[in-house]
Amino acid sequence: MTEPPQPPNQPPTPSGYGHLPGPPQPGYGYPQQGENPYAQQPQQPPTQPMHPMQPAPPVPQQGYFPPPGAPTAAMQQAGGMPPKKKTAVFIAAGVAGVLVLGTGGYFAFAGGSDDDPKKPVAQSSAPADAKPSTGVDKGDGSGNGSTAGEDLNAGRKQGEDKTLWLKTAKVDGPGMGVESAGQWIVGDTVVKSVWKNLTAYGVTDGKEKWTLAFPTPICSVTRQTTAEGKTVVMFKDGDGDSATCNQMKQVDLKAGKEGWTKEVPKEGLFDIMTSPSLGITGDTVAVSRSGTASAFKVSNGDKLFGSATAEGCKPDSYAVNNGKMIALSTCYDEDLSGEVSAADPVTGKKSWTFKLPAKYKVGAIYSLDPVVLDIGNQDKKERAIVVIGPDGKQRATVSGEGSFATECDGGLFRSVEVCSTTAVDANTLYMPTVAESGKANEIVAFDLGTGKVKWRTPAGDGRTLTPIGAANGQLLAYRKATSDQGGEVVSIPAAGGTPTALLRNPSGTSAPIESTFYFPKVDYVDGRLFISQTRLLAKGKEEKLLMVFGK
C-alpha cells in the first residue's frame, strides 16, 4: 500500500489501518421482550434523532459519521446480529501490522508485539455472607418513582452485594423517543436528565432531592463539572421538529439551582447548530457543532473565543477532558488538510500543533493526557492510532492483535469527543475488544511509550469487560451482567495481574434488569455503581432509568 504523504517536520505516519469505524452495533443483538417491564429492551437502537436536512458546512469537520447501519427490526426481534461482511485485510506499509475491518463498525490491528502476555481471567467472585435489601421504584412521568413491593435482592447469592435502588420513568414523548444522557454524581447526590427535566436523588436511598424543569427538551450534556459542581446543559429553542439546540443554561448540581441562560451566537453563515457537543475545563465550556466551535465562561456565559476569530486553521471542534483542551482544525489549503493543537482554555491560543497527513482526519480520541488519536484516510482505507507527546510530535504508534470495540461518545453529526469506553493512566492505554455473542471479550493494555501490548485480561465465562476509569495504578472495569448473573466492578493493576472484585451485583431479580441496560451511562463512585439509560422509548409505559448498587 502506498504511504500517505508525510506532513512537514513530523515522524513517519503509519498506514494500512483500513476504514475508520462506523456506527457501533450492539454486541449481543436485541433480546426478546420479557415479562419484567424493567428488563425490556427498546425496539429500536437509541441513536440520536435524525434532523431535517441542513446546508453542509463549508469544510469537512473532523471525524467520520457514516449513515447508521443498525440491525433491521426482524433481526432485533430474533435477537440476532447483522449479516457478517467479508473481512478486509490491509497489509501495512512502514509498520509490521495489518488491520481487519470487523462487523458493525469495529476494527482490529495486529503485529504489535512478539510477546505472549499472560492472560489472567476475571473469574466470578467467591461468596460471603450478606443481608438482602429491598426496593423497586416506579415512575410517575418525571422519573421520580415510588417504592413498590418487589424485592430487587430476591435470589441474591451468598457473597453478592446489594441493589440499593431502582428508578423508572413513565414518559409520553415524541415518536423517536427522548434523550436521558445526563448523569452526574456530586457528593451525596446523583443527578439524572430525562427529556425536559433534571432530577437529583440521594445516592444511598434514591429519595428525590430536587427537580429542575426546562421549557423544551434538553439536547446536549457533558459529564464534566466545575470544581464547585456547576455544569452547562443545552436545550432547544422550541418543541417543534424545526427547533434548534442553541440554548445554554448553567446549573448548580449541588444546590439544584439554575444559573444564567444564553443563546449560542452563530460563528458564521454555515453555523447550523446541529447536535452540539459540550466540554468543561476550569471556567471554560466549549460548544462544538458541525465544523464550528466556540468557548464561553461557565461562571457568567460570556464568550471567550470561537472559530470565526481563530488565527490560522479554523477549529472544527474543541475536545476537553481532565483539564486539557485540544482543537481539531481544518486548514483552508488545496487539500483542506487537518491539524490538532493544544489550546489554551481561556484564550484559545495554540501552544503546539500536530499536522495530519493529507486527507487524514481524527476519527476518535482515546485520551488528552497524553494525547492519543485514532486518525485515518477514509478514501485510501488507511488508519493509525498515534500517541502525541507534550511537544506536539508523534511519540508512538499503538499496535496489537485483536478486534477492538471503538464506539465512543458522540454519534451521527456530533463532534469527536473523548471515548468513555477506553481509559488511560500514566503510560498505559486500556482498550476493550469486541464483545461477540456468548464469547468473552478482553481488555488489552498498551504501553504508550512503545505502542506495544503489555498484557491482556479476558472477561471469562462468556462475559464482557469494559474500562470505566483508571487512577492510582489501577484500572477499573465493569463486568457486564447476564440474565442470571449480576455484573461486577473489578480492579486490575496497571502492571497486569489477576482482577479483584470490588463490587458484586446480585443475581436473582436484579440480574435480568441490569443486563438489559442498552448503551448505558456507567459510573463507579465511592463504592457505588450507577447505571442508567441514555435514551428512553417514551411510549407512556414504565421504563427502567437508573439502577444503583453498593455494599
XYZ file of C-alpha atoms in Angstrom:
551
model
C 0.000 0.000 0.000
C 1.277 3.470 -0.781
C 2.459 5.517 2.175
C 0.405 8.681 2.722
C 2.311 11.934 2.175
C 4.119 12.989 5.320
C 3.461 16.377 6.920
C 6.470 18.671 7.333
C 8.752 18.132 10.345
C 6.829 15.110 11.624
C 7.853 11.492 12.226
C 6.591 8.941 9.700
C 2.878 8.246 9.960
C 1.870 4.573 9.695
C -0.541 3.487 7.019
C -2.524 0.354 6.368
C -5.023 0.784 9.172
C -8.094 0.446 6.976
C -11.520 2.023 7.436
C -12.429 4.200 10.333
C -15.127 2.579 12.441
C -18.747 3.073 11.503
C -21.613 3.473 13.977
C -21.453 0.986 16.863
C -23.685 -2.053 16.865
C -24.929 -3.994 19.892
C -22.636 -6.868 20.731
C -25.493 -9.115 21.786
C -28.260 -8.146 19.366
C -31.622 -7.264 20.882
C -33.125 -9.673 23.396
C -36.741 -10.739 23.315
C -39.264 -8.690 25.248
C -39.560 -10.265 28.670
C -42.282 -10.344 31.272
C -40.335 -7.983 33.531
C -41.197 -4.473 32.228
C -37.983 -3.052 33.667
C -35.861 -5.578 31.771
C -37.340 -4.813 28.351
C -35.170 -3.513 25.554
C -36.001 -0.720 23.125
C -37.421 -1.910 19.835
C -35.015 0.411 18.063
C -31.415 1.311 18.857
C -31.150 4.565 20.826
C -29.472 6.594 18.123
C -29.534 10.354 18.000
C -32.764 11.641 16.449
C -32.468 12.485 12.786
C -32.506 16.163 11.958
C -34.002 17.907 8.913
C -31.584 18.280 6.033
C -29.346 21.293 6.556
C -26.805 23.099 4.341
C -23.403 21.434 4.520
C -20.636 23.294 6.333
C -18.012 24.917 4.098
C -15.266 22.464 5.119
C -15.350 18.856 6.333
C -15.316 18.547 10.102
C -13.152 16.115 11.996
C -14.393 12.568 12.380
C -16.450 10.343 10.130
C -20.181 9.951 10.524
C -21.422 7.358 8.024
C -25.142 6.574 7.801
C -26.453 4.383 10.613
C -26.173 0.654 9.959
C -28.315 -0.674 12.770
C -29.854 -4.167 12.606
C -33.249 -4.482 10.987
C -36.403 -4.901 13.041
C -36.508 -8.580 12.120
C -33.000 -9.097 13.477
C -33.905 -7.241 16.649
C -36.909 -9.427 17.272
C -34.835 -12.524 16.678
C -32.080 -11.239 18.940
C -29.588 -11.729 16.117
C -26.624 -9.907 14.688
C -26.480 -8.185 11.310
C -25.078 -10.298 8.470
C -21.329 -10.552 8.624
C -19.365 -8.784 5.938
C -16.294 -10.298 4.379
C -13.232 -9.395 6.352
C -10.980 -6.873 4.652
C -7.282 -7.114 5.441
C -4.775 -4.426 4.514
C -1.041 -5.047 4.818
C 0.669 -2.098 6.438
C 3.498 -0.324 4.676
C 6.106 1.016 7.050
C 4.853 -0.822 10.155
C 4.587 -4.505 10.980
C 0.842 -4.780 11.159
C -2.484 -5.415 9.498
C -5.982 -4.085 10.066
C -9.172 -6.103 9.971
C -12.456 -4.321 9.396
C -14.926 -6.102 11.647
C -18.705 -6.335 11.576
C -20.734 -3.393 12.771
C -18.054 -0.722 12.718
C -15.386 -2.449 14.772
C -11.749 -2.762 13.828
C -8.702 -4.841 14.563
C -4.999 -4.220 14.234
C -2.180 -6.724 14.573
C 1.579 -7.116 14.604
C 2.436 -5.086 17.697
C 4.411 -7.397 19.957
C 6.020 -10.792 19.584
C 5.490 -11.456 23.261
C 2.709 -13.660 24.585
C 1.470 -11.699 27.612
C -0.165 -13.669 30.372
C -3.947 -13.577 30.361
C -5.345 -13.564 33.892
C -9.073 -14.212 33.658
C -11.637 -12.178 35.585
C -13.264 -15.029 37.484
C -16.568 -14.943 39.321
C -16.187 -13.867 42.914
C -16.214 -16.110 45.967
C -19.320 -15.867 48.147
C -19.567 -14.321 51.610
C -22.423 -13.635 53.974
C -24.606 -10.536 53.488
C -28.157 -9.435 54.196
C -30.579 -8.520 51.411
C -32.347 -5.181 50.956
C -35.470 -4.281 49.030
C -36.966 -1.588 46.865
C -38.301 -1.091 43.354
C -39.257 2.423 42.272
C -41.997 3.063 39.773
C -42.118 6.392 37.997
C -44.893 8.879 37.545
C -43.636 10.553 34.386
C -40.842 12.609 35.938
C -38.529 9.719 36.718
C -39.058 10.237 40.449
C -40.554 6.845 41.211
C -42.162 5.409 44.331
C -41.368 2.272 46.298
C -43.189 -0.886 45.224
C -43.304 -4.332 46.768
C -40.875 -6.282 44.567
C -37.605 -7.248 46.244
C -34.668 -6.333 43.984
C -32.385 -8.506 46.080
C -34.544 -11.627 45.961
C -32.428 -14.563 44.811
C -29.219 -12.824 45.849
C -26.456 -15.371 46.335
C -24.092 -15.576 49.258
C -21.233 -13.083 48.886
C -23.070 -10.780 46.480
C -23.577 -7.111 47.273
C -26.866 -5.197 47.068
C -29.045 -3.385 44.615
C -29.626 -0.177 46.571
C -32.478 1.191 44.469
C -34.005 1.465 41.006
C -35.701 4.443 39.361
C -38.089 4.081 36.474
C -39.707 6.637 34.221
C -43.069 6.771 32.526
C -42.793 9.347 29.756
C -45.186 10.035 26.910
C -42.904 11.719 24.410
C -42.357 12.110 20.659
C -42.271 9.126 18.321
C -38.492 8.729 18.225
C -38.151 8.681 21.989
C -36.360 11.089 24.308
C -32.787 11.622 25.454
C -31.717 10.817 29.008
C -27.954 11.076 28.591
C -27.010 13.203 31.597
C -25.673 11.568 34.761
C -23.624 13.345 37.424
C -22.561 12.174 40.890
C -21.948 15.212 43.097
C -21.267 14.460 46.754
C -24.205 12.508 48.174
C -26.386 13.197 45.125
C -26.801 11.656 41.682
C -28.449 13.858 39.063
C -30.156 12.393 36.003
C -31.567 14.101 32.913
C -34.802 12.913 31.303
C -36.193 14.818 28.331
C -37.132 18.224 29.841
C -36.053 17.639 33.437
C -33.037 17.312 35.682
C -33.758 15.363 38.871
C -31.462 14.719 41.838
C -31.616 11.656 44.109
C -29.819 10.688 47.298
C -27.163 8.118 46.455
C -27.976 5.885 49.419
C -31.779 5.689 49.245
C -32.849 7.179 45.906
C -35.066 9.796 47.524
C -35.680 12.820 45.329
C -33.851 15.973 46.424
C -34.835 18.429 43.701
C -36.098 18.750 40.121
C -35.464 21.452 37.544
C -37.945 21.655 34.666
C -36.808 23.012 31.309
C -39.262 24.650 28.875
C -38.100 22.463 25.976
C -36.089 19.221 25.558
C -32.539 19.004 26.892
C -30.428 18.248 23.829
C -26.775 18.213 24.927
C -24.923 17.485 28.179
C -21.386 16.841 29.343
C -20.157 14.539 32.119
C -17.881 17.320 33.331
C -18.493 19.905 36.026
C -16.533 22.718 37.639
C -14.843 22.175 40.989
C -17.920 23.755 42.593
C -20.281 21.241 40.978
C -21.646 23.503 38.248
C -22.242 22.359 34.678
C -23.793 23.638 31.460
C -26.582 21.894 29.576
C -28.178 22.818 26.275
C -31.860 22.813 25.391
C -33.852 23.573 22.267
C -35.363 26.921 21.306
C -38.747 25.259 20.778
C -40.685 21.996 20.826
C -41.259 21.505 17.089
C -39.277 19.396 14.636
C -37.532 22.515 13.336
C -36.351 23.615 16.796
C -32.614 24.291 17.172
C -30.351 23.114 20.002
C -28.825 26.528 20.730
C -29.803 27.482 24.290
C -27.237 27.178 27.113
C -28.083 27.041 30.807
C -25.759 26.896 33.785
C -26.897 24.543 36.560
C -25.587 24.241 40.112
C -25.841 20.480 40.641
C -25.111 20.728 44.367
C -27.814 23.275 45.129
C -30.255 22.294 42.401
C -30.469 25.863 41.125
C -30.461 27.380 37.665
C -27.893 29.984 36.707
C -27.629 32.073 33.565
C -29.306 31.192 30.259
C -27.900 32.349 26.919
C -28.218 31.534 23.243
C -25.073 30.371 21.448
C -24.211 33.115 18.942
C -23.529 31.964 15.402
C -19.937 31.942 14.165
C -20.933 32.430 10.548
C -23.393 31.632 7.772
C -22.847 27.889 7.981
C -23.095 27.621 11.765
C -26.220 25.449 11.801
C -26.017 24.200 15.428
C -26.574 20.547 14.557
C -26.131 18.228 17.566
C -23.682 20.338 19.583
C -21.211 18.711 21.988
C -20.129 20.242 25.307
C -16.919 20.063 27.325
C -15.849 21.839 30.526
C -12.417 22.605 31.938
C -11.907 25.159 34.677
C -14.241 28.088 33.995
C -14.490 27.288 30.270
C -17.255 25.440 28.452
C -16.612 24.542 24.807
C -19.523 24.157 22.375
C -18.659 22.200 19.206
C -21.066 21.618 16.326
C -20.926 20.734 12.610
C -17.487 22.141 11.855
C -17.748 25.179 14.151
C -16.730 25.719 17.776
C -16.933 28.378 20.495
C -15.943 28.712 24.140
C -17.671 30.569 26.982
C -17.236 31.218 30.702
C -19.129 28.781 32.884
C -19.427 31.455 35.583
C -21.360 34.039 33.538
C -21.791 32.753 29.966
C -19.557 35.407 28.399
C -17.895 34.356 25.155
C -14.153 33.697 25.297
C -13.254 32.747 21.713
C -14.529 30.921 18.637
C -13.815 29.635 15.145
C -14.542 32.976 13.487
C -11.738 34.754 15.339
C -9.202 31.921 15.396
C -5.840 32.538 13.738
C -4.613 30.188 11.017
C -6.505 26.939 10.516
C -10.087 27.109 11.820
C -11.181 24.822 14.670
C -13.981 22.401 13.788
C -14.296 21.387 17.432
C -12.667 21.523 20.838
C -12.180 18.309 22.834
C -11.932 18.651 26.610
C -11.046 16.118 29.320
C -9.193 16.065 32.643
C -8.295 19.747 32.473
C -6.879 19.552 28.931
C -8.217 21.064 25.706
C -7.255 20.409 22.093
C -8.537 21.981 18.905
C -9.300 19.857 15.828
C -8.907 22.184 12.875
C -9.285 22.267 9.103
C -6.894 24.368 7.049
C -8.037 26.349 4.017
C -5.414 24.962 1.661
C -5.826 22.939 -1.527
C -6.303 19.659 0.329
C -8.301 21.071 3.252
C -5.664 19.435 5.436
C -6.149 18.964 9.164
C -4.235 19.633 12.316
C -4.516 19.012 16.058
C -3.375 21.651 18.530
C -3.138 22.109 22.269
C -5.465 25.026 23.040
C -5.469 27.442 25.965
C -8.943 27.133 27.564
C -9.073 30.891 28.273
C -7.702 32.391 25.048
C -7.912 29.561 22.516
C -4.285 30.159 21.534
C -2.319 27.124 20.361
C 0.863 26.018 22.106
C 1.799 23.131 19.795
C 0.399 21.759 16.545
C 0.466 18.279 15.039
C -0.099 18.346 11.278
C -2.086 15.422 9.909
C -1.091 13.825 6.596
C -3.109 14.972 3.579
C -6.762 13.819 3.645
C -6.418 12.427 7.171
C -8.993 13.230 9.852
C -9.376 12.416 13.534
C -11.937 9.641 13.891
C -11.726 9.130 17.666
C -9.898 10.464 20.708
C -8.824 7.998 23.388
C -7.030 10.401 25.720
C -5.891 14.012 26.083
C -3.190 13.367 28.684
C -1.245 12.132 26.835
C -2.965 12.816 23.518
C -3.937 9.516 21.843
C -5.698 9.859 18.489
C -7.332 7.473 16.045
C -6.594 9.029 12.638
C -7.399 7.825 9.152
C -7.849 8.475 5.454
C -11.255 7.096 4.541
C -10.635 7.225 0.785
C -7.381 5.268 0.951
C -8.622 3.000 3.745
C -5.613 3.868 5.897
C -5.687 4.251 9.629
C -3.423 4.523 12.676
C -3.617 5.114 16.417
C -0.906 7.589 17.361
C 0.426 8.957 20.649
C 1.368 12.646 20.629
C 3.991 13.919 23.059
C 3.840 17.181 25.052
C 5.852 18.861 22.289
C 3.243 18.003 19.635
C 5.386 15.361 17.962
C 4.373 11.772 17.311
C 5.704 9.636 20.150
C 4.465 6.136 19.292
C 2.026 4.104 17.226
C -0.284 1.715 19.068
C -0.435 -1.772 17.582
C -1.563 -5.162 18.793
C -3.593 -8.205 17.856
C -7.348 -8.179 18.336
C -10.671 -6.797 17.141
C -11.281 -3.687 19.217
C -14.572 -2.027 20.133
C -14.240 1.630 19.196
C -17.689 3.015 19.956
C -17.205 6.412 21.544
C -19.236 9.301 22.868
C -20.922 11.351 20.175
C -22.636 9.884 17.145
C -24.290 10.993 13.959
C -23.444 14.668 13.296
C -21.800 15.070 16.694
C -18.241 16.322 17.089
C -15.448 13.981 18.126
C -15.283 13.515 21.904
C -13.005 11.548 24.228
C -14.132 7.914 24.306
C -15.732 6.760 27.544
C -15.070 3.049 26.857
C -11.287 3.404 26.911
C -9.061 4.554 29.759
C -5.563 5.945 30.256
C -3.419 6.057 33.398
C 0.194 7.237 33.455
C 1.762 5.485 30.459
C -0.897 2.876 29.664
C -3.908 2.795 27.299
C -6.675 0.275 28.064
C -8.994 -0.811 25.253
C -11.747 -3.466 25.163
C -12.018 -5.961 22.345
C -15.312 -6.642 20.570
C -17.896 -8.484 22.631
C -19.327 -11.285 20.498
C -22.449 -13.169 21.486
C -21.656 -15.883 24.006
C -17.911 -15.226 23.935
C -15.714 -13.456 26.455
C -14.006 -10.283 25.333
C -10.832 -8.930 26.912
C -9.199 -5.682 27.935
C -5.821 -5.039 26.353
C -3.234 -2.737 27.940
C -0.834 -0.857 25.638
C 2.423 0.805 26.609
C 2.149 4.381 25.306
C 5.920 4.722 25.178
C 6.384 1.838 22.742
C 2.827 1.314 21.458
C 3.119 -2.423 22.199
C 0.825 -4.713 24.159
C 1.659 -5.007 27.873
C -0.989 -7.540 28.919
C -4.464 -8.902 28.229
C -7.228 -9.801 30.674
C -10.130 -11.894 29.332
C -13.531 -11.370 30.933
C -14.079 -15.122 31.262
C -17.282 -17.192 31.240
C -18.614 -15.583 28.045
C -18.791 -12.196 29.767
C -17.860 -8.646 28.703
C -15.369 -6.286 30.357
C -15.384 -2.530 29.694
C -12.995 0.063 31.203
C -14.720 2.674 33.362
C -11.684 4.555 34.672
C -8.039 4.386 35.676
C -6.141 6.025 38.516
C -3.550 5.333 41.198
C -2.041 2.419 39.325
C -5.339 0.561 38.933
C -7.763 0.054 36.054
C -11.445 -0.099 36.989
C -13.682 -2.153 34.705
C -17.323 -3.186 34.589
C -18.056 -6.863 34.011
C -21.447 -6.805 32.333
C -24.365 -8.699 33.865
C -26.153 -11.587 32.188
C -29.772 -12.618 32.664
C -28.794 -14.862 35.570
C -25.573 -13.268 36.879
C -25.109 -9.809 38.299
C -22.414 -7.512 36.991
C -19.164 -6.741 38.786
C -16.755 -3.868 39.246
C -13.186 -5.168 39.168
C -9.770 -3.578 39.534
C -6.690 -4.660 37.594
C -3.158 -3.452 38.423
C -1.608 -1.255 35.749
C 1.243 -3.760 35.570
C -1.229 -6.586 34.936
C -2.366 -9.402 37.161
C -5.457 -11.117 38.497
C -8.562 -8.882 38.667
C -10.010 -8.141 42.098
C -13.770 -7.800 42.538
C -14.676 -4.542 44.281
C -18.439 -4.906 43.928
C -20.521 -7.993 43.152
C -24.029 -7.131 41.976
C -26.802 -9.542 42.956
C -28.286 -12.258 40.788
C -31.940 -13.282 41.025
C -34.425 -10.441 40.493
C -31.843 -7.766 39.654
C -29.705 -9.503 37.035
C -32.352 -9.560 34.243
C -32.855 -5.812 34.734
C -29.178 -4.895 34.947
C -28.269 -6.995 31.911
C -30.646 -5.122 29.586
C -29.413 -1.558 30.016
C -28.605 -0.613 26.435
C -25.557 1.635 25.818
C -25.739 2.705 29.475
C -24.012 5.513 31.300
C -21.822 3.815 33.928
C -20.103 5.472 36.913
C -18.360 3.961 39.934
C -18.003 6.470 42.762
C -17.305 5.901 46.467
C -18.014 2.180 46.250
C -21.344 2.560 44.424
C -22.098 1.634 40.821
C -24.538 3.824 38.870
C -26.023 2.508 35.618
C -28.577 4.494 33.634
C -30.319 4.614 30.292
C -29.170 7.248 27.799
C -32.381 7.135 25.793
C -35.995 6.189 26.524
C -38.733 4.964 24.196
C -41.187 7.372 25.893
C -44.304 5.444 24.873
C -46.195 6.171 28.078
C -45.079 2.903 29.679
C -42.830 2.188 32.634
C -39.118 2.003 31.664
C -36.046 1.433 33.769
C -33.964 4.589 34.120
C -31.320 4.425 36.845
C -30.056 1.483 38.911
C -27.628 1.811 41.827
C -25.570 -0.913 43.528
C -23.480 -0.893 46.687
C -22.473 -2.703 49.867
